[in-house]
Amino acid sequence: MENKYFSEHFIEQLQHREKLSFQVLFETWHQTLCYFASRIVHNPDVAEDLVQDVFVVFWKYDLSVFPNMKTIKTFLYNSVQNRCMNYLRDQEIRERNNHEARPDLLIEQDSFLFQQIEAEVVAEIFAAVDELPERCREIFRLAYLEEKEEKQIAELLNISVNTVKTQKQRAKTFLRKRLGELFIFTSFFFTGF
C-alpha cells in the first residue's frame, strides 16, 4: 500500500513513535492482514487477535531497523504468517491431547504445508495489489475485499459506474501481468474476481 503517507518523512515519524503515524499504518494494513490471516486460520476472530498481537509487537520493536515501507510490510506479513502457523500448530497439539477429538479434525502435515504455501501465495498477491495505482487499489479493495457493488463504489467515491468498471479491468490487467502464473489463484481469494 505504497501511498503518499509512506514517505521517508512518514518512516521517520514512525521511528520516533509518533502515534498518528502508527494509526495511519494500522488503519491502512489492519483489514488486509486480517483477511490474510483468516485465509490461514479460517476464523476471523482469531485472525483479528493475531493481527492485533503483531501490531503490538511491532510498536514495541526497535523501529530503527525498518528503513522503508518494504521492510515494514515484510515484517508485518511474515509475523502474521508465523503467528497463524503457531496457532495452527498449537490447535493441532490441543486436539491430539483431547481424547474426544475426532481424527478427521487433526491437521495433517500435508495440510499444514498447504496452508503455508497458501499464505505465501496470498502474501505475493497482496503485495501485487499494493502496487496498483492509488485509486485503482481503492476500488479493488472496495470491490473484492469489502464486496461492494459497482454502484455502491461509484456513489461512495463520487465517480461513475463506468470508471469503477474501467479501474477494475485495469487492476485485473495489471495483476495478470505482475503475478504471471500466480494470477490464476486470485479468484480463490477474491469473491467475484
Coordinates of N, CA, C and O in Angstrom, one line a residue:
M1 N 0.8 -1.2 0.0 CA 0.0 0.0 0.0 C 0.9 1.2 0.0 O 0.8 2.1 0.9
E2 N 1.7 1.3 -1.0 CA 2.6 2.4 -1.1 C 1.8 3.7 -1.5 O 1.4 3.8 -2.6
N3 N 1.6 4.6 -0.6 CA 0.8 5.8 -0.9 C 1.6 7.0 -0.4 O 2.7 6.9 0.1
K4 N 0.9 8.1 -0.5 CA 1.6 9.4 -0.2 C 2.0 9.4 1.3 O 2.9 10.1 1.7
Y5 N 1.3 8.6 2.2 CA 1.6 8.6 3.6 C 3.0 8.0 3.8 O 3.6 8.3 4.8
F6 N 3.3 7.0 3.0 CA 4.5 6.2 3.3 C 5.8 6.8 2.7 O 6.5 6.1 2.0
S7 N 6.1 8.0 3.0 CA 7.3 8.7 2.5 C 8.4 8.5 3.5 O 8.2 7.9 4.6
E8 N 9.6 9.0 3.2 CA 10.7 9.0 4.2 C 10.3 9.7 5.5 O 10.6 9.3 6.6
H9 N 9.6 10.8 5.3 CA 9.1 11.6 6.5 C 8.2 10.7 7.4 O 8.3 10.7 8.6
F10 N 7.3 10.0 6.7 CA 6.4 9.1 7.5 C 7.2 8.0 8.2 O 6.9 7.8 9.4
I11 N 8.2 7.4 7.6 CA 9.0 6.4 8.3 C 9.8 7.0 9.5 O 9.8 6.4 10.5
E12 N 10.3 8.3 9.3 CA 10.9 9.0 10.4 C 10.0 9.2 11.6 O 10.3 9.0 12.7
Q13 N 8.7 9.6 11.2 CA 7.7 9.8 12.3 C 7.5 8.5 13.0 O 7.3 8.5 14.2
L14 N 7.4 7.4 12.3 CA 7.1 6.1 12.9 C 8.3 5.7 13.8 O 8.1 5.3 14.9
Q15 N 9.5 5.9 13.3 CA 10.7 5.6 14.1 C 10.7 6.4 15.4 O 11.3 6.0 16.4
H16 N 10.2 7.6 15.4 CA 10.1 8.5 16.6 C 8.8 8.2 17.4 O 8.5 8.9 18.3
R17 N 8.1 7.1 17.0 CA 7.0 6.7 17.7 C 5.8 7.7 17.8 O 5.2 7.8 18.9
E18 N 5.6 8.4 16.7 CA 4.5 9.4 16.7 C 3.2 8.5 16.5 O 3.1 7.8 15.5
K19 N 2.3 8.7 17.4 CA 1.1 7.9 17.4 C 0.3 8.0 16.1 O -0.3 7.0 15.7
L20 N 0.2 9.2 15.6 CA -0.6 9.4 14.3 C 0.0 8.5 13.2 O -0.8 7.9 12.5
S21 N 1.3 8.4 13.1 CA 1.9 7.6 12.0 C 1.5 6.1 12.2 O 1.2 5.4 11.3
F22 N 1.6 5.7 13.5 CA 1.2 4.3 13.8 C -0.3 4.0 13.5 O -0.6 3.0 12.9
Q23 N -1.1 5.0 13.8 CA -2.5 4.9 13.5 C -2.8 4.8 12.0 O -3.6 4.0 11.5
V24 N -2.1 5.6 11.2 CA -2.2 5.5 9.7 C -1.7 4.1 9.2 O -2.4 3.5 8.4
L25 N -0.6 3.7 9.8 CA -0.1 2.3 9.4 C -1.1 1.3 9.7 O -1.5 0.4 8.9
F26 N -1.7 1.3 10.9 CA -2.6 0.3 11.4 C -3.9 0.4 10.5 O -4.4 -0.7 10.1
E27 N -4.4 1.5 10.3 CA -5.7 1.6 9.6 C -5.5 1.2 8.1 O -6.4 0.7 7.5
T28 N -4.3 1.4 7.6 CA -4.0 1.0 6.2 C -3.9 -0.5 6.1 O -4.4 -1.1 5.1
W29 N -3.2 -1.1 7.0 CA -2.9 -2.6 6.9 C -3.8 -3.5 7.6 O -3.8 -4.7 7.4
H30 N -4.5 -3.1 8.6 CA -5.2 -3.9 9.5 C -6.2 -4.9 8.8 O -6.1 -6.1 8.9
Q31 N -7.0 -4.3 7.9 CA -8.0 -5.2 7.2 C -7.4 -6.2 6.3 O -7.7 -7.3 6.2
T32 N -6.3 -5.8 5.6 CA -5.6 -6.7 4.6 C -5.0 -7.8 5.4 O -5.1 -9.0 5.0
L33 N -4.3 -7.5 6.5 CA -3.7 -8.5 7.3 C -4.7 -9.5 8.0 O -4.4 -10.7 8.1
C34 N -5.8 -8.9 8.4 CA -6.9 -9.8 8.9 C -7.4 -10.8 7.9 O -7.6 -11.9 8.2
Y35 N -7.6 -10.3 6.7 CA -8.0 -11.1 5.6 C -7.0 -12.2 5.3 O -7.3 -13.4 5.2
F36 N -5.7 -11.8 5.3 CA -4.6 -12.7 5.0 C -4.6 -13.8 6.1 O -4.5 -15.0 5.8
A37 N -4.7 -13.4 7.4 CA -4.7 -14.3 8.5 C -5.9 -15.2 8.5 O -5.7 -16.4 8.7
S38 N -7.0 -14.7 8.2 CA -8.2 -15.5 8.2 C -8.2 -16.6 7.1 O -8.8 -17.7 7.2
R39 N -7.5 -16.4 6.0 CA -7.3 -17.4 5.0 C -6.5 -18.5 5.5 O -6.6 -19.6 5.0
I40 N -5.7 -18.3 6.5 CA -4.8 -19.4 7.1 C -5.5 -20.1 8.2 O -5.5 -21.3 8.2
V41 N -6.1 -19.3 9.1 CA -6.6 -20.0 10.3 C -8.1 -20.2 10.2 O -8.7 -20.9 11.1
H42 N -8.8 -19.7 9.2 CA -10.2 -19.9 8.9 C -11.1 -19.5 10.1 O -12.1 -20.2 10.4
N43 N -10.7 -18.5 10.8 CA -11.5 -18.0 11.9 C -11.2 -16.5 12.0 O -10.2 -16.1 12.4
P44 N -12.2 -15.6 11.5 CA -12.0 -14.2 11.5 C -11.6 -13.6 12.9 O -10.8 -12.7 13.0
D45 N -12.2 -14.1 13.9 CA -12.0 -13.5 15.3 C -10.5 -13.8 15.7 O -9.8 -13.0 16.2
V46 N -10.1 -15.1 15.5 CA -8.7 -15.5 15.8 C -7.8 -14.7 15.0 O -6.7 -14.2 15.4
A47 N -8.1 -14.5 13.7 CA -7.2 -13.8 12.8 C -7.0 -12.4 13.2 O -5.9 -11.9 13.3
E48 N -8.1 -11.7 13.7 CA -8.0 -10.4 14.1 C -7.1 -10.3 15.4 O -6.3 -9.4 15.5
D49 N -7.3 -11.2 16.3 CA -6.5 -11.2 17.5 C -5.0 -11.4 17.2 O -4.1 -10.7 17.7
L50 N -4.7 -12.3 16.2 CA -3.3 -12.5 15.8 C -2.7 -11.2 15.2 O -1.6 -10.9 15.5
V51 N -3.5 -10.6 14.4 CA -3.0 -9.3 13.7 C -2.8 -8.2 14.8 O -1.8 -7.5 14.7
Q52 N -3.7 -8.1 15.7 CA -3.6 -7.1 16.8 C -2.2 -7.4 17.6 O -1.5 -6.5 17.9
D53 N -2.0 -8.7 17.8 CA -0.7 -9.0 18.5 C 0.5 -8.6 17.7 O 1.5 -8.1 18.3
V54 N 0.4 -8.8 16.4 CA 1.6 -8.4 15.6 C 1.8 -6.9 15.7 O 2.9 -6.4 15.8
F55 N 0.7 -6.1 15.6 CA 0.9 -4.7 15.7 C 1.5 -4.2 17.0 O 2.3 -3.3 17.1
V56 N 1.0 -4.9 18.1 CA 1.6 -4.6 19.4 C 3.1 -4.9 19.5 O 3.9 -4.1 19.9
V57 N 3.5 -6.0 18.9 CA 4.9 -6.4 18.9 C 5.7 -5.4 18.0 O 6.7 -5.0 18.4
F58 N 5.1 -5.0 16.9 CA 5.7 -4.1 16.0 C 6.0 -2.7 16.7 O 7.1 -2.2 16.7
W59 N 5.0 -2.3 17.5 CA 5.1 -1.0 18.2 C 6.2 -1.0 19.2 O 6.9 0.0 19.5
K60 N 6.4 -2.2 19.8 CA 7.4 -2.3 20.9 C 8.8 -2.6 20.3 O 9.8 -2.5 21.0
Y61 N 8.9 -2.9 19.0 CA 10.1 -3.2 18.3 C 11.0 -2.0 18.2 O 10.6 -0.9 18.3
D62 N 12.3 -2.3 18.0 CA 13.2 -1.2 17.7 C 13.0 -0.7 16.2 O 13.4 -1.4 15.3
L63 N 12.2 0.3 16.1 CA 11.7 0.7 14.7 C 12.8 1.3 13.8 O 12.6 1.5 12.6
S64 N 14.0 1.5 14.4 CA 15.1 2.0 13.5 C 15.6 0.9 12.5 O 16.3 1.2 11.6
V65 N 15.2 -0.4 12.8 CA 15.6 -1.4 11.9 C 14.7 -1.5 10.6 O 15.0 -2.3 9.7
F66 N 13.7 -0.6 10.5 CA 12.8 -0.5 9.4 C 13.1 0.8 8.6 O 12.5 1.8 8.9
P67 N 14.0 0.7 7.6 CA 14.3 2.0 6.9 C 13.3 2.4 5.8 O 13.3 3.5 5.4
N68 N 12.4 1.5 5.5 CA 11.4 1.9 4.5 C 10.1 1.0 4.6 O 10.1 0.1 5.4
M69 N 9.1 1.3 3.8 CA 7.9 0.6 3.9 C 8.0 -0.8 3.5 O 7.3 -1.7 4.1
K70 N 8.9 -1.2 2.6 CA 9.0 -2.5 2.2 C 9.4 -3.4 3.3 O 8.9 -4.5 3.5
T71 N 10.3 -3.0 4.2 CA 10.8 -3.8 5.3 C 9.7 -3.9 6.4 O 9.5 -4.9 7.0
I72 N 8.9 -2.8 6.5 CA 7.8 -2.9 7.5 C 6.7 -3.9 7.0 O 6.2 -4.7 7.7
K73 N 6.4 -3.8 5.7 CA 5.4 -4.7 5.1 C 5.9 -6.2 5.2 O 5.1 -7.1 5.6
T74 N 7.1 -6.4 4.9 CA 7.7 -7.8 5.0 C 7.6 -8.3 6.5 O 7.1 -9.4 6.7
F75 N 7.9 -7.4 7.4 CA 7.8 -7.8 8.8 C 6.4 -8.1 9.2 O 6.1 -9.1 9.9
L76 N 5.4 -7.3 8.8 CA 4.0 -7.5 9.2 C 3.5 -8.8 8.6 O 2.9 -9.6 9.3
Y77 N 3.7 -9.0 7.3 CA 3.2 -10.3 6.7 C 3.9 -11.5 7.3 O 3.2 -12.5 7.6
N78 N 5.2 -11.5 7.4 CA 5.9 -12.6 8.0 C 5.5 -12.9 9.4 O 5.3 -14.0 9.8
S79 N 5.3 -11.8 10.2 CA 4.9 -12.0 11.6 C 3.5 -12.6 11.7 O 3.2 -13.5 12.5
V80 N 2.6 -12.1 10.9 CA 1.2 -12.6 10.9 C 1.2 -14.1 10.4 O 0.6 -14.9 11.0
Q81 N 2.0 -14.3 9.4 CA 2.0 -15.7 8.9 C 2.6 -16.6 10.0 O 2.0 -17.7 10.3
N82 N 3.7 -16.2 10.7 CA 4.2 -17.0 11.7 C 3.3 -17.2 12.9 O 3.2 -18.3 13.4
R83 N 2.6 -16.2 13.3 CA 1.6 -16.3 14.3 C 0.5 -17.3 14.0 O 0.0 -18.1 14.8
C84 N 0.0 -17.2 12.7 CA -1.0 -18.1 12.2 C -0.5 -19.6 12.3 O -1.2 -20.5 12.7
M85 N 0.7 -19.8 11.8 CA 1.2 -21.1 11.8 C 1.4 -21.7 13.2 O 1.1 -22.8 13.5
N86 N 1.8 -20.8 14.1 CA 2.0 -21.2 15.5 C 0.6 -21.5 16.1 O 0.4 -22.5 16.9
Y87 N -0.4 -20.7 15.8 CA -1.8 -21.0 16.2 C -2.2 -22.4 15.8 O -2.8 -23.2 16.5
L88 N -2.0 -22.6 14.5 CA -2.5 -23.9 13.9 C -1.7 -25.1 14.6 O -2.3 -26.1 14.9
R89 N -0.5 -24.9 14.8 CA 0.3 -26.0 15.4 C -0.2 -26.2 16.9 O -0.4 -27.3 17.3
D90 N -0.5 -25.1 17.6 CA -1.0 -25.3 19.0 C -2.4 -25.9 19.0 O -2.7 -26.7 19.8
Q91 N -3.2 -25.6 18.0 CA -4.5 -26.2 17.8 C -4.4 -27.7 17.6 O -5.1 -28.5 18.2
E92 N -3.4 -28.1 16.8 CA -3.2 -29.5 16.5 C -2.8 -30.2 17.7 O -3.3 -31.3 18.0
I93 N -1.9 -29.6 18.5 CA -1.4 -30.3 19.7 C -2.6 -30.4 20.7 O -2.8 -31.5 21.3
R94 N -3.4 -29.4 20.9 CA -4.5 -29.4 21.8 C -5.5 -30.5 21.4 O -6.0 -31.3 22.2
E95 N -5.8 -30.6 20.1 CA -6.7 -31.6 19.6 C -6.2 -33.0 19.7 O -6.9 -34.0 20.0
R96 N -4.9 -33.2 19.6 CA -4.3 -34.5 19.8 C -4.3 -34.9 21.3 O -4.5 -36.1 21.6
N97 N -4.2 -34.0 22.1 CA -4.2 -34.2 23.6 C -5.7 -34.4 24.1 O -5.9 -34.9 25.2
N98 N -6.6 -34.0 23.3 CA -8.0 -34.1 23.7 C -8.5 -35.5 23.2 O -8.6 -35.8 22.1
H99 N -8.8 -36.4 24.2 CA -9.2 -37.7 23.9 C -10.5 -37.8 23.0 O -10.8 -38.8 22.4
E100 N -11.3 -36.7 23.1 CA -12.6 -36.7 22.4 C -12.4 -36.2 21.0 O -13.4 -36.1 20.2
A101 N -11.2 -35.7 20.7 CA -11.0 -35.2 19.3 C -11.2 -36.2 18.3 O -10.7 -37.3 18.4
R102 N -11.9 -35.9 17.2 CA -12.0 -36.9 16.1 C -10.8 -36.8 15.3 O -10.3 -35.7 15.0
P103 N -10.3 -37.9 14.8 CA -9.1 -38.0 13.9 C -9.2 -37.1 12.7 O -8.3 -36.5 12.2
D104 N -10.5 -36.9 12.1 CA -10.6 -36.1 10.9 C -10.4 -34.6 11.2 O -10.3 -33.8 10.3
L105 N -10.4 -34.2 12.5 CA -10.2 -32.8 12.8 C -8.7 -32.5 13.0 O -8.4 -31.3 13.0
L106 N -7.9 -33.5 13.1 CA -6.5 -33.2 13.2 C -5.9 -32.7 11.9 O -6.2 -33.1 10.9
I107 N -5.0 -31.7 12.1 CA -4.4 -31.1 10.9 C -3.2 -32.0 10.5 O -2.3 -32.2 11.2
E108 N -3.3 -32.5 9.3 CA -2.3 -33.3 8.7 C -1.1 -32.5 8.3 O -1.2 -31.3 8.0
Q109 N 0.1 -33.1 8.3 CA 1.3 -32.4 7.9 C 1.2 -31.8 6.5 O 1.6 -30.7 6.3
D110 N 0.6 -32.5 5.6 CA 0.4 -32.0 4.2 C -0.5 -30.8 4.2 O -0.2 -29.9 3.5
S111 N -1.5 -30.9 5.0 CA -2.4 -29.7 5.1 C -1.7 -28.5 5.7 O -1.9 -27.4 5.2
F112 N -0.9 -28.7 6.7 CA -0.1 -27.6 7.3 C 0.8 -27.0 6.2 O 0.9 -25.8 6.1
L113 N 1.5 -27.8 5.4 CA 2.3 -27.3 4.4 C 1.5 -26.6 3.4 O 1.9 -25.5 2.9
F114 N 0.3 -27.1 3.0 CA -0.5 -26.4 2.1 C -0.9 -25.0 2.6 O -0.9 -24.0 1.9
Q115 N -1.2 -24.9 3.9 CA -1.6 -23.6 4.5 C -0.4 -22.7 4.4 O -0.6 -21.5 4.1
Q116 N 0.8 -23.1 4.6 CA 2.0 -22.3 4.5 C 2.2 -21.8 3.1 O 2.4 -20.6 2.8
I117 N 2.0 -22.7 2.1 CA 2.2 -22.3 0.7 C 1.1 -21.3 0.3 O 1.3 -20.3 -0.3
E118 N -0.2 -21.6 0.8 CA -1.3 -20.7 0.5 C -1.0 -19.3 1.1 O -1.2 -18.3 0.4
A119 N -0.4 -19.2 2.3 CA -0.1 -18.0 2.9 C 0.9 -17.2 2.1 O 0.8 -16.0 1.9
E120 N 1.9 -17.9 1.6 CA 2.9 -17.2 0.7 C 2.3 -16.7 -0.6 O 2.7 -15.6 -1.0
V121 N 1.4 -17.5 -1.2 CA 0.8 -17.1 -2.4 C -0.1 -15.8 -2.1 O 0.0 -14.8 -2.9
V122 N -0.8 -15.9 -1.0 CA -1.7 -14.7 -0.6 C -0.8 -13.5 -0.4 O -1.1 -12.4 -0.8
A123 N 0.3 -13.7 0.3 CA 1.2 -12.5 0.5 C 1.7 -11.9 -0.8 O 1.8 -10.7 -1.0
E124 N 2.0 -12.8 -1.8 CA 2.5 -12.3 -3.1 C 1.4 -11.6 -3.8 O 1.6 -10.5 -4.4
I125 N 0.2 -12.1 -3.7 CA -1.0 -11.4 -4.4 C -1.2 -10.1 -3.7 O -1.4 -9.1 -4.4
F126 N -1.2 -10.0 -2.4 CA -1.5 -8.7 -1.7 C -0.3 -7.7 -2.0 O -0.6 -6.5 -2.1
A127 N 0.9 -8.2 -2.1 CA 2.0 -7.3 -2.5 C 1.7 -6.7 -3.9 O 2.0 -5.5 -4.1
A128 N 1.2 -7.5 -4.8 CA 0.9 -7.0 -6.1 C -0.2 -6.0 -6.1 O -0.2 -5.0 -6.7
V129 N -1.2 -6.3 -5.3 CA -2.4 -5.4 -5.1 C -1.9 -4.1 -4.6 O -2.3 -3.0 -5.0
D130 N -0.9 -4.1 -3.7 CA -0.4 -2.9 -3.1 C 0.3 -2.0 -4.1 O 0.5 -0.8 -3.9
E131 N 0.7 -2.6 -5.2 CA 1.4 -1.9 -6.3 C 0.5 -1.2 -7.2 O 0.9 -0.4 -8.1
L132 N -0.8 -1.5 -7.1 CA -1.8 -0.8 -8.0 C -1.7 0.7 -7.7 O -1.5 1.1 -6.6
P133 N -2.1 1.5 -8.8 CA -2.2 3.0 -8.5 C -3.3 3.2 -7.4 O -4.2 2.4 -7.3
E134 N -3.1 4.3 -6.7 CA -4.0 4.5 -5.5 C -5.5 4.4 -5.7 O -6.1 3.7 -5.0
R135 N -6.0 5.1 -6.8 CA -7.5 5.0 -7.0 C -7.9 3.6 -7.4 O -8.9 3.0 -7.0
C136 N -7.1 3.0 -8.2 CA -7.3 1.6 -8.7 C -7.3 0.6 -7.5 O -8.2 -0.2 -7.4
R137 N -6.4 0.8 -6.7 CA -6.2 -0.1 -5.5 C -7.4 0.1 -4.5 O -8.0 -0.8 -4.0
E138 N -7.9 1.4 -4.4 CA -9.0 1.7 -3.5 C -10.3 1.0 -4.1 O -11.0 0.4 -3.3
I139 N -10.5 1.1 -5.3 CA -11.6 0.4 -6.0 C -11.5 -1.1 -5.9 O -12.5 -1.8 -5.6
F140 N -10.3 -1.6 -6.1 CA -10.1 -3.1 -5.9 C -10.5 -3.5 -4.5 O -11.2 -4.5 -4.4
R141 N -10.0 -2.8 -3.5 CA -10.3 -3.2 -2.1 C -11.8 -3.2 -1.8 O -12.4 -4.1 -1.2
L142 N -12.5 -2.1 -2.3 CA -13.9 -2.0 -2.1 C -14.7 -3.1 -2.8 O -15.6 -3.7 -2.2
A143 N -14.3 -3.4 -4.0 CA -15.0 -4.4 -4.8 C -14.7 -5.8 -4.3 O -15.6 -6.6 -4.2
Y144 N -13.5 -6.2 -4.0 CA -13.1 -7.6 -3.8 C -12.8 -7.9 -2.3 O -12.9 -9.1 -2.0
L145 N -12.5 -7.0 -1.5 CA -12.3 -7.3 -0.1 C -13.6 -6.9 0.7 O -14.0 -7.7 1.6
E146 N -14.2 -5.8 0.4 CA -15.4 -5.4 1.1 C -16.7 -5.9 0.3 O -17.8 -5.7 0.8
E147 N -16.5 -6.4 -0.9 CA -17.5 -7.0 -1.7 C -18.7 -6.0 -2.0 O -19.8 -6.4 -1.9
K148 N -18.3 -4.8 -2.2 CA -19.3 -3.8 -2.6 C -19.7 -3.8 -4.1 O -18.8 -4.1 -4.9
E149 N -20.9 -3.5 -4.4 CA -21.4 -3.5 -5.8 C -20.7 -2.2 -6.5 O -20.4 -1.2 -5.8
E150 N -20.7 -2.3 -7.8 CA -20.1 -1.2 -8.6 C -20.8 0.1 -8.3 O -20.2 1.2 -8.2
K151 N -22.2 0.0 -8.2 CA -22.9 1.3 -8.0 C -22.6 1.8 -6.6 O -22.5 3.1 -6.5
Q152 N -22.5 1.0 -5.6 CA -22.1 1.5 -4.2 C -20.7 2.2 -4.3 O -20.6 3.2 -3.6
I153 N -19.8 1.6 -5.0 CA -18.4 2.1 -5.0 C -18.5 3.5 -5.7 O -17.9 4.4 -5.2
A154 N -19.2 3.5 -6.8 CA -19.4 4.8 -7.5 C -19.9 5.9 -6.7 O -19.4 7.0 -6.6
E155 N -21.0 5.6 -5.9 CA -21.6 6.6 -5.0 C -20.6 6.9 -3.9 O -20.5 8.1 -3.5
L156 N -19.9 5.9 -3.3 CA -19.0 6.2 -2.2 C -17.9 7.1 -2.6 O -17.4 8.0 -1.9
L157 N -17.3 6.9 -3.8 CA -16.2 7.6 -4.3 C -16.6 8.8 -5.2 O -15.7 9.5 -5.7
N158 N -17.9 9.0 -5.4 CA -18.4 10.1 -6.2 C -17.8 10.1 -7.7 O -17.3 11.0 -8.2
I159 N -17.8 8.9 -8.3 CA -17.4 8.7 -9.6 C -18.4 7.9 -10.4 O -19.4 7.4 -9.8
S160 N -18.3 7.7 -11.7 CA -19.3 7.0 -12.5 C -19.0 5.5 -12.3 O -17.9 5.0 -12.0
V161 N -20.1 4.7 -12.6 CA -20.0 3.3 -12.6 C -19.0 2.8 -13.7 O -18.3 1.9 -13.5
N162 N -19.0 3.5 -14.8 CA -18.1 3.1 -15.9 C -16.6 3.3 -15.4 O -15.8 2.5 -15.8
T163 N -16.3 4.3 -14.6 CA -15.0 4.5 -14.1 C -14.6 3.3 -13.1 O -13.5 2.8 -13.2
V164 N -15.6 2.9 -12.4 CA -15.4 1.8 -11.5 C -15.0 0.5 -12.3 O -14.1 -0.2 -12.0
K165 N -15.8 0.3 -13.4 CA -15.6 -0.9 -14.2 C -14.2 -0.8 -14.9 O -13.5 -1.8 -15.0
T166 N -13.9 0.4 -15.4 CA -12.6 0.6 -16.0 C -11.4 0.3 -15.1 O -10.5 -0.4 -15.4
Q167 N -11.5 0.8 -13.8 CA -10.5 0.6 -12.9 C -10.4 -0.9 -12.4 O -9.3 -1.4 -12.2
K168 N -11.5 -1.5 -12.3 CA -11.4 -3.0 -12.0 C -10.7 -3.7 -13.1 O -9.9 -4.6 -12.9
Q169 N -11.0 -3.4 -14.4 CA -10.4 -4.0 -15.5 C -8.9 -3.7 -15.5 O -8.1 -4.6 -15.8
R170 N -8.5 -2.5 -15.2 CA -7.1 -2.1 -15.1 C -6.4 -3.0 -14.1 O -5.2 -3.4 -14.3
A171 N -7.1 -3.1 -12.9 CA -6.5 -3.9 -11.9 C -6.2 -5.4 -12.3 O -5.1 -5.9 -12.1
K172 N -7.2 -5.9 -13.0 CA -7.0 -7.3 -13.5 C -5.9 -7.4 -14.5 O -5.1 -8.3 -14.4
T173 N -5.8 -6.5 -15.4 CA -4.8 -6.5 -16.4 C -3.4 -6.4 -15.7 O -2.5 -7.1 -16.1
F174 N -3.3 -5.4 -14.8 CA -2.0 -5.2 -14.1 C -1.6 -6.5 -13.3 O -0.5 -7.0 -13.4
L175 N -2.6 -7.1 -12.6 CA -2.3 -8.2 -11.7 C -1.9 -9.5 -12.6 O -1.1 -10.2 -12.2
R176 N -2.6 -9.6 -13.7 CA -2.3 -10.7 -14.6 C -0.8 -10.6 -15.1 O -0.1 -11.6 -15.1
K177 N -0.4 -9.4 -15.4 CA 1.0 -9.2 -15.9 C 2.0 -9.3 -14.7 O 3.0 -10.0 -14.8
R178 N 1.6 -8.8 -13.6 CA 2.5 -8.7 -12.4 C 2.7 -10.1 -11.8 O 3.8 -10.5 -11.4
L179 N 1.6 -10.9 -11.7 CA 1.6 -12.1 -11.0 C 2.0 -13.3 -11.9 O 2.4 -14.4 -11.4
G180 N 1.9 -13.2 -13.2 CA 2.2 -14.3 -14.1 C 1.4 -15.5 -13.7 O 0.1 -15.4 -13.7
E181 N 2.0 -16.6 -13.5 CA 1.3 -17.9 -13.3 C 0.5 -17.9 -12.0 O -0.5 -18.6 -11.8
L182 N 0.8 -17.0 -11.0 CA 0.1 -16.9 -9.8 C -1.3 -16.3 -10.0 O -2.2 -16.4 -9.1
F183 N -1.5 -15.6 -11.1 CA -2.7 -14.9 -11.3 C -4.0 -15.8 -11.2 O -5.0 -15.4 -10.7
I184 N -3.8 -17.1 -11.6 CA -4.9 -18.0 -11.6 C -5.5 -18.2 -10.2 O -6.6 -18.5 -10.0
F185 N -4.7 -17.9 -9.1 CA -5.1 -18.1 -7.8 C -5.9 -16.9 -7.2 O -6.6 -17.0 -6.2
T186 N -5.9 -15.8 -7.9 CA -6.6 -14.6 -7.4 C -8.1 -14.8 -7.2 O -8.7 -14.3 -6.3
S187 N -8.7 -15.6 -8.1 CA -10.1 -15.9 -8.0 C -10.5 -16.7 -6.7 O -11.6 -16.7 -6.2
F188 N -9.5 -17.4 -6.2 CA -9.7 -18.2 -5.0 C -9.8 -17.3 -3.8 O -10.5 -17.6 -2.8
F189 N -9.2 -16.1 -3.8 CA -9.1 -15.3 -2.7 C -10.0 -14.0 -2.7 O -10.3 -13.4 -1.7
F190 N -10.4 -13.7 -3.9 CA -11.3 -12.5 -4.1 C -12.6 -12.9 -4.7 O -12.6 -13.3 -5.9
T191 N -13.7 -12.8 -4.0 CA -15.0 -13.2 -4.5 C -15.4 -12.3 -5.7 O -15.2 -11.1 -5.6
G192 N -15.8 -12.9 -6.8 CA -16.3 -12.2 -7.9 C -15.1 -11.7 -8.8 O -15.4 -11.0 -9.8
F193 N -13.9 -12.1 -8.6 CA -12.8 -11.6 -9.4 C -12.7 -12.3 -10.7 O -12.9 -13.5 -10.8

